Tab-separated table of C-alpha atoms in Angstrom:
chain	number	residue	atom	x	y	z
A	6	MET	CA	-32.669	-23.970	108.940
A	7	ARG	CA	-30.255	-21.264	109.926
A	8	THR	CA	-27.452	-23.810	110.607
A	9	ALA	CA	-28.304	-25.270	107.021
A	10	GLN	CA	-28.372	-21.918	105.453
A	11	LEU	CA	-24.969	-20.914	107.146
A	12	ILE	CA	-23.422	-24.170	105.785
A	13	VAL	CA	-24.666	-23.450	102.237
A	14	ASP	CA	-23.234	-19.780	102.459
A	15	VAL	CA	-19.770	-20.936	103.752
A	16	THR	CA	-19.766	-23.566	100.983
A	17	HIS	CA	-20.415	-20.891	98.322
A	18	VAL	CA	-17.786	-18.687	99.790
A	19	ASP	CA	-15.271	-21.689	99.691
A	20	ILE	CA	-16.186	-22.440	96.126
A	21	TRP	CA	-15.588	-18.818	95.106
A	22	PHE	CA	-12.413	-18.546	97.030
A	23	ASN	CA	-11.149	-21.736	95.419
A	24	MET	CA	-12.102	-20.587	91.969
A	25	ALA	CA	-10.392	-17.235	92.431
A	26	SER	CA	-7.224	-18.888	93.949
A	27	SER	CA	-7.162	-21.310	90.991
A	28	ALA	CA	-7.521	-18.486	88.513
A	29	TRP	CA	-4.655	-16.541	90.102
A	30	SER	CA	-2.499	-19.547	90.015
A	31	GLU	CA	-3.163	-20.244	86.403
A	32	ARG	CA	-2.286	-16.618	85.479
A	33	ILE	CA	0.986	-16.989	87.295
A	34	VAL	CA	1.730	-20.253	85.391
A	35	GLN	CA	1.001	-18.450	82.221
A	36	LEU	CA	3.374	-15.479	83.184
A	37	LEU	CA	6.134	-18.018	83.898
A	38	ARG	CA	5.624	-19.920	80.680
A	39	ARG	CA	5.648	-16.649	78.695
A	40	MET	CA	8.882	-15.568	80.381
A	41	ASN	CA	10.445	-18.900	79.562
A	42	ASN	CA	9.084	-19.340	76.121
A	43	PHE	CA	12.539	-19.900	74.584
A	44	TYR	CA	12.386	-23.267	76.145
A	45	SER	CA	8.964	-24.226	74.732
A	46	ALA	CA	8.446	-26.580	71.809
A	47	GLY	CA	7.397	-23.885	69.334
A	48	SER	CA	10.184	-21.521	70.005
A	49	SER	CA	13.003	-20.489	67.523
A	50	ARG	CA	15.707	-22.140	69.821
A	51	PHE	CA	16.326	-24.950	67.324
A	52	SER	CA	16.744	-22.642	64.452
A	53	CYS	CA	18.974	-20.097	66.289
A	54	PHE	CA	22.802	-20.167	65.753
A	55	ARG	CA	24.972	-20.365	68.902
A	56	PHE	CA	27.017	-17.192	69.203
A	57	GLU	CA	30.603	-18.298	70.057
A	58	ILE	CA	33.831	-16.498	71.074
A	59	ASP	CA	36.962	-18.632	71.472
A	60	GLY	CA	34.954	-21.773	71.368
A	61	SER	CA	32.624	-20.765	74.203
A	62	GLN	CA	28.908	-20.019	73.738
A	63	VAL	CA	27.869	-16.532	74.902
A	64	GLY	CA	24.497	-16.315	73.182
A	65	TRP	CA	21.947	-17.268	70.505
A	66	ILE	CA	21.541	-15.502	67.142
A	67	PRO	CA	18.171	-15.717	65.544
A	68	PRO	CA	18.308	-16.655	61.734
A	69	HIS	CA	17.182	-13.380	60.377
A	70	VAL	CA	20.031	-11.636	62.495
A	71	ALA	CA	22.637	-14.044	61.251
A	72	SER	CA	21.585	-13.203	57.647
A	73	LEU	CA	22.270	-9.522	58.290
A	74	LEU	CA	25.679	-10.320	59.635
A	75	THR	CA	26.977	-12.110	56.454
A	76	PRO	CA	28.360	-8.999	54.699
A	77	TYR	CA	30.671	-8.289	57.694
A	78	THR	CA	33.273	-10.836	56.811
A	79	ASP	CA	35.924	-9.031	58.696
A	80	VAL	CA	34.007	-9.581	61.906
A	81	PHE	CA	31.891	-12.652	61.693
A	82	LEU	CA	32.761	-16.047	60.152
A	83	PRO	CA	30.131	-17.777	58.076
A	84	PRO	CA	27.806	-20.153	60.198
A	85	GLN	CA	29.503	-23.462	60.681
A	86	LYS	CA	27.952	-26.523	62.600
A	87	GLY	CA	25.219	-24.322	63.826
A	88	ALA	CA	27.370	-21.571	65.190
A	89	VAL	CA	28.425	-17.988	64.355
A	90	SER	CA	31.833	-16.999	65.590
A	91	LEU	CA	34.054	-13.935	65.516
A	92	CYS	CA	37.072	-13.756	63.221
A	93	PRO	CA	40.257	-15.169	64.814
A	94	SER	CA	42.022	-11.667	64.178
A	95	LEU	CA	39.543	-10.290	66.855
A	96	ASP	CA	41.724	-11.783	69.681
A	97	CYS	CA	41.197	-9.446	72.666
A	98	TYR	CA	38.416	-7.662	74.619
A	99	GLU	CA	38.976	-4.297	72.944
A	100	LYS	CA	39.100	-5.525	69.314
A	101	ARG	CA	35.987	-7.726	69.725
A	102	SER	CA	33.986	-4.847	71.383
A	103	GLU	CA	34.890	-2.195	68.901
A	104	ALA	CA	34.390	-4.419	65.819
A	105	VAL	CA	31.013	-5.657	66.918
A	106	ASN	CA	29.854	-2.277	67.951
A	107	ASP	CA	30.662	-0.854	64.518
A	108	VAL	CA	28.491	-3.534	62.953
A	109	VAL	CA	25.587	-2.887	65.290
A	110	GLU	CA	25.924	0.845	64.700
A	111	ALA	CA	25.787	0.154	60.934
A	112	LEU	CA	22.642	-2.071	61.403
A	113	ARG	CA	20.714	0.747	63.212
A	114	HIS	CA	19.041	1.694	59.963
A	115	GLU	CA	17.534	-1.795	59.515
A	116	SER	CA	13.862	-1.216	60.202
A	117	SER	CA	13.251	-4.873	61.157
A	118	LEU	CA	15.604	-4.475	64.203
A	119	ILE	CA	13.138	-2.789	66.523
A	120	CYS	CA	15.378	-3.133	69.587
A	121	LEU	CA	18.000	-0.735	68.168
A	122	ARG	CA	15.516	2.029	68.189
A	123	GLY	CA	15.969	2.030	72.056
A	124	TRP	CA	19.783	2.778	71.843
A	125	ARG	CA	21.010	3.369	75.369
A	126	ASP	CA	24.710	4.058	75.120
A	127	GLU	CA	25.020	1.504	77.915
A	128	ARG	CA	27.741	-1.316	77.849
A	129	TYR	CA	26.895	-4.806	79.033
A	130	SER	CA	29.478	-7.458	79.501
A	131	VAL	CA	29.516	-10.435	77.217
A	132	LYS	CA	30.704	-13.653	78.859
A	133	PRO	CA	29.710	-17.366	79.055
A	134	ARG	CA	28.822	-17.357	82.759
A	135	PHE	CA	28.485	-14.666	85.337
A	136	CYS	CA	31.747	-15.859	87.127
A	137	ASP	CA	33.856	-15.694	83.805
A	138	ALA	CA	35.994	-12.924	82.739
A	139	PRO	CA	34.164	-10.739	79.982
A	140	LEU	CA	35.140	-11.500	76.412
A	141	MET	CA	33.846	-8.154	75.143
A	142	TRP	CA	31.249	-5.493	75.822
A	143	MET	CA	28.020	-4.833	73.751
A	144	GLU	CA	25.539	-2.001	73.532
A	145	ARG	CA	22.496	-2.961	75.849
A	146	ALA	CA	20.015	-2.360	73.060
A	147	ALA	CA	21.763	-4.872	70.775
A	148	THR	CA	22.139	-7.737	73.225
A	149	SER	CA	18.796	-9.397	72.371
A	150	LEU	CA	20.013	-9.722	68.626
A	151	PHE	CA	22.807	-11.943	69.942
A	152	GLY	CA	20.841	-13.611	72.818
A	153	VAL	CA	23.573	-12.409	75.184
A	154	LYS	CA	22.997	-12.911	78.947
A	155	ARG	CA	21.777	-9.839	80.838
A	156	TYR	CA	21.888	-9.299	84.532
A	157	GLY	CA	20.188	-6.883	86.739
A	158	VAL	CA	19.449	-6.019	90.352
A	159	HIS	CA	15.981	-5.806	91.893
A	160	ILE	CA	15.283	-4.583	95.338
A	161	ASN	CA	12.134	-5.704	97.314
A	162	GLY	CA	11.377	-2.751	99.690
A	163	TYR	CA	9.119	-3.798	102.371
A	164	THR	CA	7.801	-2.989	105.972
A	165	VAL	CA	6.682	-5.190	108.883
A	166	ASN	CA	4.402	-3.561	111.381
A	167	GLY	CA	4.016	-4.401	115.080
A	168	SER	CA	1.580	-7.132	114.436
A	169	GLY	CA	3.982	-8.844	112.004
A	170	GLU	CA	1.886	-7.750	108.967
A	171	ILE	CA	4.025	-7.152	105.660
A	172	SER	CA	3.496	-4.408	103.251
A	173	MET	CA	5.507	-3.667	100.117
A	174	TRP	CA	6.561	-0.539	98.334
A	175	LEU	CA	5.818	-0.637	94.618
A	176	ALA	CA	6.839	1.854	91.970
A	177	ARG	CA	4.721	2.966	89.024
A	178	ARG	CA	7.019	3.340	86.038
A	179	SER	CA	7.128	6.640	84.110
A	180	ILE	CA	5.077	6.661	80.987
A	181	THR	CA	8.110	7.888	79.090
A	182	LYS	CA	10.109	4.708	79.885
A	183	GLN	CA	11.262	2.958	76.676
A	184	THR	CA	10.135	-0.447	77.996
A	185	TYR	CA	6.936	-1.148	79.910
A	186	PRO	CA	5.825	2.434	80.434
A	187	GLY	CA	3.320	2.909	83.253
A	188	LEU	CA	3.392	-0.468	84.603
A	189	LEU	CA	3.982	-1.512	88.292
A	190	ASP	CA	7.590	-2.545	89.301
A	191	ASN	CA	9.812	-3.278	92.185
A	192	MET	CA	10.700	-0.127	94.393
A	193	ALA	CA	14.076	0.184	92.535
A	194	ALA	CA	15.843	-1.926	89.918
A	195	GLY	CA	18.374	-1.593	87.283
A	196	GLY	CA	20.544	-3.301	84.742
A	197	LEU	CA	24.097	-4.396	85.579
A	198	ALA	CA	26.482	-2.410	83.313
A	199	ALA	CA	29.873	-3.612	82.397
A	200	ASP	CA	32.557	-3.160	84.942
A	201	VAL	CA	29.935	-2.068	87.611
A	202	GLY	CA	29.437	-4.126	90.884
A	203	ILE	CA	26.140	-5.536	92.048
A	204	LYS	CA	26.112	-3.555	95.404
A	205	HIS	CA	27.179	-0.391	93.748
A	206	THR	CA	24.346	-0.803	91.183
A	207	LEU	CA	21.882	-1.435	94.149
A	208	ILE	CA	22.840	1.641	95.952
A	209	LYS	CA	22.884	3.749	92.802
A	210	GLU	CA	19.385	2.710	91.744
A	211	CYS	CA	17.947	3.125	95.217
A	212	ALA	CA	19.276	6.733	95.255
A	213	GLU	CA	18.316	7.620	91.750
A	214	GLU	CA	14.892	5.997	91.454
A	215	ALA	CA	13.596	6.233	95.061
A	216	CYS	CA	15.840	8.705	96.788
A	217	ILE	CA	16.803	6.106	99.422
A	218	PRO	CA	19.962	7.218	101.460
A	219	ALA	CA	23.041	5.009	100.964
A	220	ASP	CA	23.098	4.067	104.647
A	221	ILE	CA	19.665	2.583	104.381
A	222	ALA	CA	20.191	0.953	100.998
A	223	ALA	CA	23.368	-0.740	102.180
A	224	LYS	CA	21.265	-2.809	104.636
A	225	ALA	CA	19.631	-4.695	101.808
A	226	CYS	CA	20.296	-8.459	101.925
A	227	PRO	CA	21.155	-10.562	98.846
A	228	VAL	CA	18.577	-13.329	99.000
A	229	SER	CA	18.146	-15.013	95.582
A	230	THR	CA	18.462	-14.779	91.844
A	231	VAL	CA	15.622	-15.037	89.337
A	232	SER	CA	16.506	-16.470	85.930
A	233	TYR	CA	14.554	-16.924	82.670
A	234	THR	CA	14.803	-16.769	79.015
A	235	TYR	CA	12.168	-15.464	76.646
A	236	GLU	CA	12.026	-14.280	73.089
A	237	ASP	CA	9.820	-11.807	71.277
A	238	GLU	CA	10.017	-9.738	68.080
A	239	GLU	CA	13.137	-8.003	69.325
A	240	GLY	CA	15.195	-11.107	69.824
A	241	VAL	CA	16.214	-13.540	72.606
A	242	PHE	CA	16.513	-12.451	76.305
A	243	PRO	CA	18.471	-14.664	78.702
A	244	GLU	CA	18.231	-12.705	81.999
A	245	SER	CA	19.187	-13.228	85.530
A	246	GLN	CA	18.219	-10.745	88.309
A	247	PHE	CA	20.063	-10.530	91.630
A	248	VAL	CA	17.432	-10.122	94.163
A	249	PHE	CA	17.771	-8.082	97.500
A	250	ASP	CA	15.244	-7.755	100.266
A	251	LEU	CA	15.348	-4.373	102.097
A	252	GLU	CA	13.228	-3.913	105.207
A	253	LEU	CA	12.432	-0.326	105.548
A	254	PRO	CA	11.554	1.782	108.654
A	255	LEU	CA	7.828	2.127	109.007
A	256	ASP	CA	8.072	5.972	108.777
A	257	PHE	CA	10.249	5.975	105.674
A	258	VAL	CA	8.575	7.003	102.309
A	259	PRO	CA	10.524	6.714	99.071
A	260	SER	CA	10.205	9.621	96.780
A	261	VAL	CA	10.633	10.114	92.930
A	262	GLY	CA	14.195	10.723	91.829
A	263	ASP	CA	15.409	10.589	88.274
A	264	GLY	CA	11.952	10.609	86.586
A	265	GLU	CA	11.980	6.933	85.672
A	266	VAL	CA	9.254	6.443	88.313
A	267	GLN	CA	6.048	8.498	88.594
A	268	ASP	CA	4.772	7.346	91.824
A	269	PHE	CA	5.158	4.953	94.914
A	270	TYR	CA	2.574	2.885	96.742
A	271	LEU	CA	2.770	1.061	100.034
A	272	LEU	CA	0.307	-1.935	99.733
A	273	PRO	CA	-0.484	-4.936	101.989
A	274	ILE	CA	1.274	-7.945	100.704
A	275	GLU	CA	-1.968	-9.722	99.930
A	276	LYS	CA	-3.046	-6.845	97.622
A	277	VAL	CA	0.356	-6.949	95.881
A	278	LYS	CA	-0.015	-10.784	95.544
A	279	GLY	CA	-3.269	-10.209	93.688
A	280	LEU	CA	-1.831	-7.575	91.366
A	281	LEU	CA	0.852	-10.090	90.172
A	282	ALA	CA	-1.736	-11.851	88.156
A	283	THR	CA	-2.779	-8.780	86.298
A	284	ASP	CA	-1.506	-7.017	83.184
A	285	ASP	CA	-0.571	-4.024	85.315
A	286	PHE	CA	2.884	-5.467	86.338
A	287	LYS	CA	6.235	-5.522	84.617
A	288	PRO	CA	6.541	-9.310	83.959
A	289	ASN	CA	10.069	-9.973	85.438
A	290	SER	CA	9.351	-7.691	88.463
A	291	ALA	CA	6.291	-9.800	89.049
A	292	MET	CA	8.539	-12.765	89.114
A	293	VAL	CA	10.883	-11.188	91.577
A	294	ILE	CA	7.917	-10.571	93.943
A	295	LEU	CA	6.556	-14.045	93.436
A	296	ASP	CA	9.981	-15.329	94.601
A	297	PHE	CA	9.628	-12.961	97.771
A	298	LEU	CA	6.223	-14.607	98.453
A	299	ILE	CA	7.600	-18.055	98.341
A	300	ARG	CA	10.741	-17.261	100.338
A	301	HIS	CA	8.466	-15.549	103.098
A	302	SER	CA	6.149	-18.614	103.236
A	303	LEU	CA	3.334	-16.487	101.958
A	304	ILE	CA	2.787	-19.197	99.385
A	305	GLU	CA	3.070	-22.747	100.691
A	306	PRO	CA	3.097	-26.149	98.939
A	307	ASP	CA	0.133	-27.622	100.893
A	308	THR	CA	-2.140	-24.840	99.547
A	309	GLU	CA	-0.622	-23.932	96.155
A	310	PRO	CA	-0.940	-26.905	93.600
A	311	TYR	CA	1.528	-25.207	91.204
A	312	TYR	CA	4.186	-24.503	93.963
A	313	GLN	CA	6.817	-26.633	92.202
A	314	GLU	CA	6.050	-25.120	88.891
A	315	PHE	CA	6.533	-21.666	90.379
A	316	VAL	CA	9.849	-22.351	91.899
A	317	THR	CA	11.049	-24.066	88.699
A	318	GLY	CA	9.925	-21.248	86.457
A	319	LEU	CA	11.738	-18.684	88.614
A	320	HIS	CA	15.068	-20.451	88.428
A	321	GLN	CA	15.902	-21.702	85.018
A	322	THR	CA	19.458	-22.276	83.774
A	323	LEU	CA	20.549	-19.703	81.327
């Protein structure tokens, strides 16, 4: 009887575990679909205009934004063959940047353009591919109106104890942040501004957000990129994050720096994994940590039925 009862108890545990595991996997699939919804059948992709400079596509302009650009005939040509282009007279980096910025500044009074309320005074490069020379710069807050590619740097800060157990440092975003206030985040992360290098951004963000000395931050290893495109009421967001892993000394504790973070937590990696499927995580940071779990074989194809969907959802072509 005891043996039979034990088998029943173990079976119940297995069923519960499988149900919990399945629910976690389905939540992650939903996250990836949401962060790649611009590719879905019901998206605005097929009604958007290509944003082109010198015949090269650099973004996607939603129809309601394109209509707001029509009065600015000295900057934008009327839509032709599904594309909005700059006037030929804007034939260099400086002219394009200044002319488009003047238009964006003028549009800041438009109540429908929610994204412009979060004006950053931060310039992002506009170019067809990351390896291409920039064709102009654009105010960060306006990039989603033009569907311009945005790049960033995310750092996975983690520790490994003597038994080989991995823990990860997470940050809790300040409640005063313009985006995703109060949510969990990578230990340090930041957008890649125009004319600023990736490694420079990494060291700067580590110092500013987590007070990590430059000599420690410099040991971070480039390991991956995570790329996706989503749309919401603020526009189209094609984004790619340069991902770094930074193994930290067991006795190192990050501390709050510039006020963008309110606290740091060191959690066992299984606890972190569970949190990814909650609403408590900044979505693209959850994707970066999912990539970490896959690369460190903490998620394996024999036990995760959505393994291929995970990998595909993390590495979309912009």
